[in-house]
Amino acid sequence: MSVHLRPEEIEAESFRIIEEELGQHDWNAQMWPLVRRAIHTSADFDYARSMVITEKAVASGIAALRDGLGVVTDTNMIISGMSKERLGRFKVQASCFVADPQVAKEAKEQGVTRSILAMRKAARDAANGIFVIGNAPTALFELIRLVREEGVRPRLIVALPVGFVGAAESKEAMKELAREFPELQFVSNTGRKGGSNVAAAVMNAILIQAEASASAL
Amino acid sequence: MSVHLRPEEIEAESFRIIEEELGQHDWNAQMWPLVRRAIHTSADFDYARSMVITEKAVASGIAALRDGLGVVTDTNMIISGMSKERLGRFKVQASCFVADPQVAKEAKEQGVTRSILAMRKAARDAANGIFVIGNAPTALFELIRLVREEGVRPRLIVALPVGFVGAAESKEAMKELAREFPELQFVSNTGRKGGSNVAAAVMNAILIQAEASASAL
């Protein structure tokens, strides 16, 4: 009975079931752990088809972690979901500014989402390398603007906002942006689905690969 | 363009789209806000069909909040996802013991998940009224055992563990438990899907109703 498996066996068995039920797929060895963990955290096989990962996304994310660049998120749930132990190993700071009092005050004054101003604040600090969006399309639209108009150059964008108003459109806008800036690396998907849980899962899959490649040095 | 909507308009528009696309459903006025918010947070209409909510679940959850009883979760992500402002209004403490050092130590010694021992620790404190599980089937199996064998009587169980090993089975075991204990109130679903995001969404929907009914007094 499943409940008697040891914790590490539960994850391995989950991955085995996912691979068995999904069957053949075209994800390569660097990308598949991200997709598999997205499915694992959501029990939703849609991610096997809907995810979009640029060729150097994982490598660029790993390099940013090794350089100790900060990870910025649009929700505190993503920070809660990322492995503290693994972030700590790379001395990487994870930040989310949506609850920042100054951000909240300005958002109210301007009548815009706190997510927009939180991204703007994060982008002002060049020590931030990875931007992770799991909730607000407005955060992703703002990040796209920051890249296009203000020269912000994230090492990796994890773009998985969720929802019915703007989420799918914001992800399409990011793919358009990547056509203009071919060096831009991202992990995203197509459609409305996404979420802080899926974004955190993607980051954990990258952190695990970063750790494995660091041990191999 | 969606990005120009004010924050409060984005949520209203999302709910409008969900209701328009889903069409007719049988959820009553207390239950529908929970289901709608689960769909809102996941962009997954499956929840409209898969959720299972007992008749007095929402009322019992609201009563527990009003009584100031604690909310216990199986992940810190759920705590991050719940409205601090609303919990604070009811002076409700939200706790998660999976990262508790004593829990971690004992889990390692016994070769069981930290989730099991975290539930056991939470259940020892009678001030805890609502148990929210969004990740670990082992946490739900343990809570079922605590109800059946040790007389623990949660005012509400939000049972939405996710995954491929035991998640669906644990939710079926809880429905079986509810047949033995007809007074038990729960919010759950059928199948593998669930997650901390969905569990937090359900709690937020209950908190909003609790606040609305408190203002009406």
CSV table of C-alpha atoms in Angstrom, one decimal:
chain,number,residue,atom,x,y,z
A,1,MET,CA,0.0,0.0,0.0
A,2,SER,CA,1.3,3.4,-1.0
A,3,VAL,CA,1.2,4.9,2.4
A,4,HIS,CA,3.9,2.5,3.5
A,5,LEU,CA,6.4,3.7,0.9
A,6,ARG,CA,9.3,5.8,2.2
A,7,PRO,CA,9.1,9.5,1.2
A,8,GLU,CA,11.9,9.2,-1.4
A,9,GLU,CA,10.2,6.2,-2.9
A,10,ILE,CA,6.9,8.1,-3.3
A,11,GLU,CA,8.5,10.6,-5.6
A,12,ALA,CA,10.3,7.9,-7.6
A,13,GLU,CA,7.1,5.9,-8.0
A,14,SER,CA,5.2,9.1,-9.1
A,15,PHE,CA,7.7,9.8,-11.8
A,16,ARG,CA,7.5,6.2,-12.9
A,17,ILE,CA,3.7,6.4,-13.3
A,18,ILE,CA,4.0,9.7,-15.1
A,19,GLU,CA,6.4,8.2,-17.6
A,20,GLU,CA,4.5,5.0,-18.1
A,21,GLU,CA,1.2,6.8,-18.7
A,22,LEU,CA,2.6,9.5,-20.9
A,23,GLY,CA,4.6,7.1,-23.1
A,24,GLN,CA,6.8,8.6,-25.8
A,25,HIS,CA,7.6,12.3,-25.8
A,26,ASP,CA,10.1,14.6,-27.4
A,27,TRP,CA,11.5,16.5,-24.4
A,28,ASN,CA,15.3,16.3,-24.1
A,29,ALA,CA,17.1,15.2,-20.9
A,30,GLN,CA,17.5,18.8,-19.6
A,31,MET,CA,13.9,19.8,-20.3
A,32,TRP,CA,12.0,16.6,-19.3
A,33,PRO,CA,12.6,17.0,-15.5
A,34,LEU,CA,10.9,20.4,-15.6
A,35,VAL,CA,7.9,19.1,-17.5
A,36,ARG,CA,7.7,16.0,-15.3
A,37,ARG,CA,7.8,18.0,-12.1
A,38,ALA,CA,5.1,20.3,-13.5
A,39,ILE,CA,2.9,17.3,-14.1
A,40,HIS,CA,3.8,15.8,-10.7
A,41,THR,CA,2.7,18.9,-8.8
A,42,SER,CA,-0.6,19.4,-10.7
A,43,ALA,CA,-1.5,15.8,-11.7
A,44,ASP,CA,-2.2,17.4,-15.1
A,45,PHE,CA,-0.8,15.8,-18.2
A,46,ASP,CA,-1.6,18.9,-20.3
A,47,TYR,CA,1.8,20.3,-19.4
A,48,ALA,CA,3.5,17.5,-21.4
A,49,ARG,CA,2.0,19.2,-24.5
A,50,SER,CA,1.6,22.8,-23.5
A,51,MET,CA,5.0,23.7,-22.1
A,52,VAL,CA,7.4,25.8,-24.2
A,53,ILE,CA,11.1,25.8,-23.1
A,54,THR,CA,13.8,27.6,-25.0
A,55,GLU,CA,17.0,25.6,-25.9
A,56,LYS,CA,19.3,27.3,-23.4
A,57,ALA,CA,16.7,28.0,-20.7
A,58,VAL,CA,17.9,25.3,-18.2
A,59,ALA,CA,21.6,26.0,-18.8
A,60,SER,CA,21.0,29.8,-18.4
A,61,GLY,CA,19.0,29.3,-15.2
A,62,ILE,CA,21.7,27.0,-13.8
A,63,ALA,CA,24.4,29.6,-14.7
A,64,ALA,CA,22.4,32.4,-13.0
A,65,LEU,CA,22.1,30.2,-9.8
A,66,ARG,CA,25.8,29.5,-9.9
A,67,ASP,CA,26.5,33.2,-10.2
A,68,GLY,CA,24.4,33.7,-7.1
A,69,LEU,CA,22.0,36.0,-8.9
A,70,GLY,CA,18.7,36.6,-7.2
A,71,VAL,CA,15.4,34.9,-7.9
A,72,VAL,CA,12.4,37.2,-8.1
A,73,THR,CA,8.8,35.9,-7.9
A,74,ASP,CA,5.4,37.4,-8.2
A,75,THR,CA,3.9,35.4,-5.3
A,76,ASN,CA,5.1,34.4,-1.8
A,77,MET,CA,3.6,31.0,-2.6
A,78,ILE,CA,6.4,30.4,-5.1
A,79,ILE,CA,9.0,31.3,-2.5
A,80,SER,CA,7.3,28.9,-0.1
A,81,GLY,CA,7.4,26.2,-2.7
A,82,MET,CA,11.0,26.4,-3.7
A,83,SER,CA,13.6,24.4,-1.9
A,84,LYS,CA,15.2,26.7,0.7
A,85,GLU,CA,18.0,24.2,1.2
A,86,ARG,CA,18.9,24.2,-2.5
A,87,LEU,CA,18.6,28.0,-2.9
A,88,GLY,CA,20.9,28.3,0.2
A,89,ARG,CA,23.5,26.0,-1.4
A,90,PHE,CA,24.0,28.6,-4.2
A,91,LYS,CA,23.6,31.5,-1.7
A,92,VAL,CA,20.7,32.7,-3.8
A,93,GLN,CA,18.2,35.2,-2.4
A,94,ALA,CA,14.6,34.7,-3.4
A,95,SER,CA,12.4,37.9,-3.2
A,96,CYS,CA,8.8,38.8,-3.8
A,97,PHE,CA,7.8,42.4,-3.5
A,98,VAL,CA,4.0,42.2,-3.8
A,99,ALA,CA,3.5,42.7,-0.1
A,100,ASP,CA,6.1,45.4,0.1
A,101,PRO,CA,4.5,48.4,1.8
A,102,GLN,CA,5.8,51.0,-0.7
A,103,VAL,CA,4.6,48.8,-3.6
A,104,ALA,CA,1.2,48.4,-2.0
A,105,LYS,CA,0.9,52.2,-1.5
A,106,GLU,CA,1.9,53.1,-5.0
A,107,ALA,CA,-0.3,50.5,-6.6
A,108,LYS,CA,-3.3,51.9,-4.7
A,109,GLU,CA,-2.4,55.4,-5.8
A,110,GLN,CA,-1.9,54.5,-9.4
A,111,GLY,CA,-4.8,52.0,-9.6
A,112,VAL,CA,-2.6,49.2,-11.0
A,113,THR,CA,-1.8,45.8,-9.7
A,114,ARG,CA,0.8,45.4,-7.0
A,115,SER,CA,2.4,42.8,-9.3
A,116,ILE,CA,3.3,45.4,-11.8
A,117,LEU,CA,5.1,47.6,-9.3
A,118,ALA,CA,6.7,44.6,-7.7
A,119,MET,CA,8.3,43.6,-11.1
A,120,ARG,CA,9.5,47.2,-11.6
A,121,LYS,CA,11.1,47.3,-8.2
A,122,ALA,CA,12.8,43.9,-8.8
A,123,ALA,CA,14.1,44.9,-12.2
A,124,ARG,CA,15.9,47.9,-10.8
A,125,ASP,CA,18.3,45.6,-9.0
A,126,ALA,CA,20.8,44.1,-11.5
A,127,ALA,CA,21.6,41.3,-8.9
A,128,ASN,CA,18.3,39.7,-9.9
A,129,GLY,CA,18.8,37.1,-12.6
A,130,ILE,CA,15.7,34.8,-12.7
A,131,PHE,CA,12.2,36.2,-12.8
A,132,VAL,CA,9.4,33.7,-11.9
A,133,ILE,CA,5.8,34.5,-12.6
A,134,GLY,CA,3.2,32.0,-11.5
A,135,ASN,CA,0.1,34.2,-10.9
A,136,ALA,CA,-0.3,37.6,-12.4
A,137,PRO,CA,-0.5,38.3,-16.2
A,138,THR,CA,0.1,41.9,-15.3
A,139,ALA,CA,3.5,41.1,-13.9
A,140,LEU,CA,4.5,39.3,-17.1
A,141,PHE,CA,3.2,42.1,-19.3
A,142,GLU,CA,5.3,44.6,-17.2
A,143,LEU,CA,8.4,42.4,-17.4
A,144,ILE,CA,8.0,42.2,-21.2
A,145,ARG,CA,7.8,46.0,-21.2
A,146,LEU,CA,10.9,46.3,-19.0
A,147,VAL,CA,12.9,44.0,-21.4
A,148,ARG,CA,11.7,45.8,-24.5
A,149,GLU,CA,11.8,49.5,-23.3
A,150,GLU,CA,14.2,49.6,-20.4
A,151,GLY,CA,16.9,47.1,-21.4
A,152,VAL,CA,16.2,44.7,-18.5
A,153,ARG,CA,17.9,41.3,-19.4
A,154,PRO,CA,16.8,38.4,-17.2
A,155,ARG,CA,19.0,35.3,-17.4
A,156,LEU,CA,15.8,33.3,-17.3
A,157,ILE,CA,12.1,34.0,-17.3
A,158,VAL,CA,9.7,31.4,-15.9
A,159,ALA,CA,6.4,32.6,-17.2
A,160,LEU,CA,3.5,30.6,-15.9
A,161,PRO,CA,0.8,33.0,-14.9
A,162,VAL,CA,-2.7,31.4,-14.6
A,163,GLY,CA,-6.2,32.5,-15.3
A,164,PHE,CA,-8.9,33.8,-17.5
A,165,VAL,CA,-8.0,37.4,-18.0
A,166,GLY,CA,-4.7,38.0,-19.9
A,167,ALA,CA,-2.8,34.9,-18.8
A,168,ALA,CA,-2.7,33.1,-22.2
A,169,GLU,CA,-2.2,36.5,-23.9
A,170,SER,CA,0.7,37.5,-21.7
A,171,LYS,CA,2.4,34.2,-22.5
A,172,GLU,CA,1.9,34.8,-26.3
A,173,ALA,CA,3.3,38.3,-25.8
A,174,MET,CA,6.4,36.8,-24.2
A,175,LYS,CA,7.0,34.4,-27.2
A,176,GLU,CA,6.7,37.4,-29.5
A,177,LEU,CA,9.3,39.2,-27.4
A,178,ALA,CA,11.6,36.2,-27.6
A,179,ARG,CA,11.4,36.4,-31.4
A,180,GLU,CA,12.7,40.0,-31.1
A,181,PHE,CA,15.3,39.1,-28.6
A,182,PRO,CA,16.6,35.6,-29.6
A,183,GLU,CA,19.0,35.4,-26.7
A,184,LEU,CA,16.1,35.6,-24.2
A,185,GLN,CA,15.6,32.3,-22.4
A,186,PHE,CA,12.3,31.2,-20.9
A,187,VAL,CA,10.1,28.4,-19.6
A,188,SER,CA,6.5,28.9,-20.2
A,189,ASN,CA,3.4,27.2,-21.6
A,190,THR,CA,0.5,27.8,-23.9
A,191,GLY,CA,-3.0,28.6,-22.6
A,192,ARG,CA,-4.6,29.6,-19.3
A,193,LYS,CA,-3.1,27.1,-17.0
A,194,GLY,CA,-0.1,27.7,-14.8
A,195,GLY,CA,0.2,28.8,-11.2
A,196,SER,CA,2.6,29.3,-8.3
A,197,ASN,CA,2.7,25.5,-7.6
A,198,VAL,CA,3.8,24.8,-11.2
A,199,ALA,CA,6.3,27.7,-11.3
A,200,ALA,CA,7.8,26.5,-8.0
A,201,ALA,CA,8.0,23.0,-9.4
A,202,VAL,CA,9.9,24.2,-12.5
A,203,MET,CA,12.3,26.1,-10.3
A,204,ASN,CA,12.9,23.1,-8.1
A,205,ALA,CA,13.7,21.0,-11.2
A,206,ILE,CA,16.2,23.5,-12.3
A,207,LEU,CA,17.7,23.7,-8.8
A,208,ILE,CA,18.1,19.9,-8.7
A,209,GLN,CA,19.9,20.0,-12.0
A,210,ALA,CA,22.1,22.9,-10.9
A,211,GLU,CA,23.0,20.9,-7.8
A,212,ALA,CA,23.8,17.7,-9.8
A,213,SER,CA,26.0,19.6,-12.2
A,214,ALA,CA,27.8,21.4,-9.4
A,215,SER,CA,28.6,18.0,-7.7
A,216,ALA,CA,29.9,16.8,-11.0
A,217,LEU,CA,32.5,19.6,-11.2
B,1,MET,CA,-6.9,45.4,-23.1
B,2,SER,CA,-6.9,43.2,-20.0
B,3,VAL,CA,-3.8,44.8,-18.5
B,4,HIS,CA,-5.6,48.1,-18.1
B,5,LEU,CA,-8.3,46.7,-15.8
B,6,ARG,CA,-8.1,47.6,-12.2
B,7,PRO,CA,-7.1,44.7,-9.9
B,8,GLU,CA,-10.7,44.2,-8.5
B,9,GLU,CA,-12.1,44.2,-12.0
B,10,ILE,CA,-9.7,41.4,-13.1
B,11,GLU,CA,-11.2,39.0,-10.5
B,12,ALA,CA,-14.8,40.0,-11.4
B,13,GLU,CA,-14.1,39.5,-15.1
B,14,SER,CA,-12.5,36.1,-14.4
B,15,PHE,CA,-15.5,34.9,-12.5
B,16,ARG,CA,-17.8,36.2,-15.2
B,17,ILE,CA,-15.8,34.2,-17.8
B,18,ILE,CA,-15.9,31.0,-15.7
B,19,GLU,CA,-19.6,31.2,-15.2
B,20,GLU,CA,-20.2,32.0,-18.9
B,21,GLU,CA,-18.1,29.1,-20.1
B,22,LEU,CA,-19.3,26.6,-17.5
B,23,GLY,CA,-23.0,27.4,-18.0
B,24,GLN,CA,-25.5,25.5,-15.8
B,25,HIS,CA,-24.3,23.7,-12.7
B,26,ASP,CA,-25.9,22.3,-9.5
B,27,TRP,CA,-23.7,24.0,-6.8
B,28,ASN,CA,-25.6,26.0,-4.3
B,29,ALA,CA,-24.8,29.5,-3.2
B,30,GLN,CA,-22.5,28.5,-0.3
B,31,MET,CA,-20.6,25.9,-2.3
B,32,TRP,CA,-20.2,27.6,-5.7
B,33,PRO,CA,-17.7,30.3,-4.5
B,34,LEU,CA,-15.4,27.5,-3.4
B,35,VAL,CA,-15.6,25.7,-6.7
B,36,ARG,CA,-15.4,28.9,-8.7
B,37,ARG,CA,-12.2,29.9,-6.8
B,38,ALA,CA,-10.7,26.5,-7.3
B,39,ILE,CA,-11.3,26.9,-11.1
B,40,HIS,CA,-10.0,30.4,-10.9
B,41,THR,CA,-6.7,29.4,-9.3
B,42,SER,CA,-6.0,26.5,-11.6
B,43,ALA,CA,-7.8,27.5,-14.9
B,44,ASP,CA,-9.1,23.9,-14.7
B,45,PHE,CA,-12.8,23.3,-15.2
B,46,ASP,CA,-12.4,19.7,-14.0
B,47,TYR,CA,-13.1,21.0,-10.5
B,48,ALA,CA,-16.7,21.9,-11.4
B,49,ARG,CA,-17.3,18.2,-11.7
B,50,SER,CA,-14.8,16.6,-9.4
B,51,MET,CA,-15.3,18.5,-6.2
B,52,VAL,CA,-17.2,17.0,-3.3
B,53,ILE,CA,-18.5,19.3,-0.5
B,54,THR,CA,-20.6,18.1,2.4
B,55,GLU,CA,-23.8,19.9,3.2
B,56,LYS,CA,-22.6,21.8,6.3
B,57,ALA,CA,-18.9,22.1,5.3
B,58,VAL,CA,-19.0,25.8,4.6
B,59,ALA,CA,-21.1,26.6,7.7
B,60,SER,CA,-18.9,24.5,9.9
B,61,GLY,CA,-15.8,26.1,8.5
B,62,ILE,CA,-17.2,29.6,9.1
B,63,ALA,CA,-18.2,28.6,12.7
B,64,ALA,CA,-14.7,27.3,13.4
B,65,LEU,CA,-13.2,30.6,12.1
B,66,ARG,CA,-15.6,32.7,14.2
B,67,ASP,CA,-14.6,30.6,17.2
B,68,GLY,CA,-11.0,31.5,16.5
B,69,LEU,CA,-9.9,27.9,16.1
B,70,GLY,CA,-6.6,27.3,14.4
B,71,VAL,CA,-6.1,26.3,10.8
B,72,VAL,CA,-3.5,23.5,10.3
B,73,THR,CA,-2.1,22.9,6.8
B,74,ASP,CA,0.3,20.3,5.3
B,75,THR,CA,2.4,22.8,3.4
B,76,ASN,CA,3.7,26.3,3.9
B,77,MET,CA,2.5,27.1,0.4
B,78,ILE,CA,-1.1,26.9,1.7
B,79,ILE,CA,-0.3,29.4,4.5
B,80,SER,CA,1.3,31.7,2.0
B,81,GLY,CA,-1.7,31.5,-0.2
B,82,MET,CA,-4.4,32.2,2.4
B,83,SER,CA,-5.3,35.8,3.1
B,84,LYS,CA,-3.4,37.0,6.2
B,85,GLU,CA,-5.7,39.9,6.5
B,86,ARG,CA,-8.8,37.8,6.7
B,87,LEU,CA,-7.3,35.2,9.0
B,88,GLY,CA,-6.2,38.1,11.2
B,89,ARG,CA,-9.8,39.5,11.3
B,90,PHE,CA,-10.9,36.3,13.1
B,91,LYS,CA,-7.7,36.1,15.1
B,92,VAL,CA,-7.1,32.7,13.6
B,93,GLN,CA,-3.6,31.1,13.8
B,94,ALA,CA,-2.5,29.2,10.7
B,95,SER,CA,0.2,26.5,11.4
B,96,CYS,CA,2.2,24.0,9.4
B,97,PHE,CA,4.5,21.7,11.2
B,98,VAL,CA,6.3,19.9,8.3
B,99,ALA,CA,9.4,22.1,8.8
B,100,ASP,CA,9.3,21.7,12.6
B,101,PRO,CA,12.7,20.4,13.7
B,102,GLN,CA,11.3,17.8,16.0
B,103,VAL,CA,8.9,16.6,13.3
B,104,ALA,CA,11.8,16.3,10.8
B,105,LYS,CA,14.0,14.4,13.3
B,106,GLU,CA,11.3,11.9,14.2
B,107,ALA,CA,10.3,11.4,10.5
B,108,LYS,CA,13.9,10.5,9.6
B,109,GLU,CA,14.2,8.1,12.6
B,110,GLN,CA,10.9,6.4,11.8
B,111,GLY,CA,11.3,6.5,8.0
B,112,VAL,CA,7.8,8.1,7.5
B,113,THR,CA,6.9,11.3,5.8
B,114,ARG,CA,7.1,14.5,7.8
B,115,SER,CA,3.5,15.1,6.8
B,116,ILE,CA,2.3,12.2,9.0
B,117,LEU,CA,4.1,13.5,12.1
B,118,ALA,CA,3.0,17.1,11.4
B,119,MET,CA,-0.7,16.0,11.4
B,120,ARG,CA,-0.2,14.0,14.6
B,121,LYS,CA,1.4,17.1,16.3
B,122,ALA,CA,-1.4,19.4,15.0
B,123,ALA,CA,-4.1,17.0,16.2
B,124,ARG,CA,-2.8,17.0,19.8
B,125,ASP,CA,-3.9,20.6,20.1
B,126,ALA,CA,-7.7,20.9,20.6
B,127,ALA,CA,-7.5,24.6,19.6
B,128,ASN,CA,-7.1,23.4,15.9
B,129,GLY,CA,-10.4,23.3,14.1
B,130,ILE,CA,-9.7,23.2,10.4
B,131,PHE,CA,-7.3,20.8,8.7
B,132,VAL,CA,-6.2,21.7,5.2
B,133,ILE,CA,-4.3,19.1,3.1
B,134,GLY,CA,-3.1,20.2,-0.3
B,135,ASN,CA,-0.1,18.0,-0.9
B,136,ALA,CA,0.5,14.8,0.9
B,137,PRO,CA,-1.8,11.8,0.8
B,138,THR,CA,0.1,10.5,3.8
B,139,ALA,CA,-1.1,13.5,5.8
B,140,LEU,CA,-4.7,12.7,4.9
B,141,PHE,CA,-4.4,9.0,5.6
B,142,GLU,CA,-3.0,9.9,9.0
B,143,LEU,CA,-5.8,12.4,9.7
B,144,ILE,CA,-8.3,9.7,8.8
B,145,ARG,CA,-6.6,7.4,11.3
B,146,LEU,CA,-6.6,10.1,14.0
B,147,VAL,CA,-10.4,10.6,13.5
B,148,ARG,CA,-11.2,6.9,13.5
B,149,GLU,CA,-8.8,5.7,16.2
B,150,GLU,CA,-8.0,8.6,18.4
B,151,GLY,CA,-11.2,10.6,18.5
B,152,VAL,CA,-9.9,13.7,16.8
B,153,ARG,CA,-12.9,15.7,15.5
B,154,PRO,CA,-12.0,18.5,13.0
B,155,ARG,CA,-14.7,21.0,12.4
B,156,LEU,CA,-13.7,21.0,8.7
B,157,ILE,CA,-11.3,18.9,6.6
B,158,VAL,CA,-10.2,20.4,3.3
B,159,ALA,CA,-8.8,17.3,1.6
B,160,LEU,CA,-7.1,18.2,-1.7
B,161,PRO,CA,-3.8,16.2,-1.8
B,162,VAL,CA,-2.4,15.9,-5.3
B,163,GLY,CA,-0.5,13.3,-7.2
B,164,PHE,CA,0.0,9.8,-8.5
B,165,VAL,CA,0.7,7.8,-5.4
B,166,GLY,CA,-2.2,7.6,-3.0
B,167,ALA,CA,-3.9,11.0,-3.6
B,168,ALA,CA,-7.0,9.6,-5.2
B,169,GLU,CA,-7.1,6.7,-2.8
B,170,SER,CA,-6.7,8.9,0.3
B,171,LYS,CA,-9.7,11.0,-0.8
B,172,GLU,CA,-11.8,7.9,-1.3
B,173,ALA,CA,-10.8,6.8,2.2
B,174,MET,CA,-12.0,10.1,3.5
B,175,LYS,CA,-15.4,9.7,1.9
B,176,GLU,CA,-15.6,6.2,3.4
B,177,LEU,CA,-14.7,7.8,6.8
B,178,ALA,CA,-17.5,10.3,6.4
B,179,ARG,CA,-20.0,7.5,5.9
B,180,GLU,CA,-18.9,6.2,9.3
B,181,PHE,CA,-19.0,9.6,10.9
B,182,PRO,CA,-21.9,11.4,9.3
B,183,GLU,CA,-21.2,14.6,11.2
B,184,LEU,CA,-17.8,15.0,9.6
B,185,GLN,CA,-17.7,18.0,7.2
B,186,PHE,CA,-15.2,18.1,4.4
B,187,VAL,CA,-14.3,19.8,1.1
B,188,SER,CA,-12.6,17.4,-1.3
B,189,ASN,CA,-12.6,16.2,-4.9
B,190,THR,CA,-12.3,12.9,-6.8
B,191,GLY,CA,-9.1,11.9,-8.5
B,192,ARG,CA,-5.5,12.8,-8.6
B,193,LYS,CA,-5.8,16.6,-8.9
B,194,GLY,CA,-5.6,19.1,-6.1
B,195,GLY,CA,-2.7,21.1,-4.7
B,196,SER,CA,-1.7,23.8,-2.2
B,197,ASN,CA,-3.0,26.5,-4.6
B,198,VAL,CA,-6.4,24.9,-4.8
B,199,ALA,CA,-6.6,24.2,-1.1
B,200,ALA,CA,-5.7,27.8,-0.3
B,201,ALA,CA,-8.3,29.0,-2.8
B,202,VAL,CA,-11.0,27.0,-1.1
B,203,MET,CA,-9.9,28.4,2.3
B,204,ASN,CA,-10.0,32.0,0.9
B,205,ALA,CA,-13.5,31.4,-0.4
B,206,ILE,CA,-14.6,30.3,3.0
B,207,LEU,CA,-12.9,33.2,4.7
B,208,ILE,CA,-14.7,35.6,2.4
B,209,GLN,CA,-18.0,34.1,3.2
B,210,ALA,CA,-17.1,34.2,6.9
B,211,GLU,CA,-16.3,37.9,6.7
B,212,ALA,CA,-19.5,38.7,4.7
B,213,SER,CA,-21.7,36.8,7.3
B,214,ALA,CA,-19.8,38.6,10.1
B,215,SER,CA,-20.5,42.0,8.6
B,216,ALA,CA,-24.2,41.1,8.2
B,217,LEU,CA,-24.6,40.5,12.0
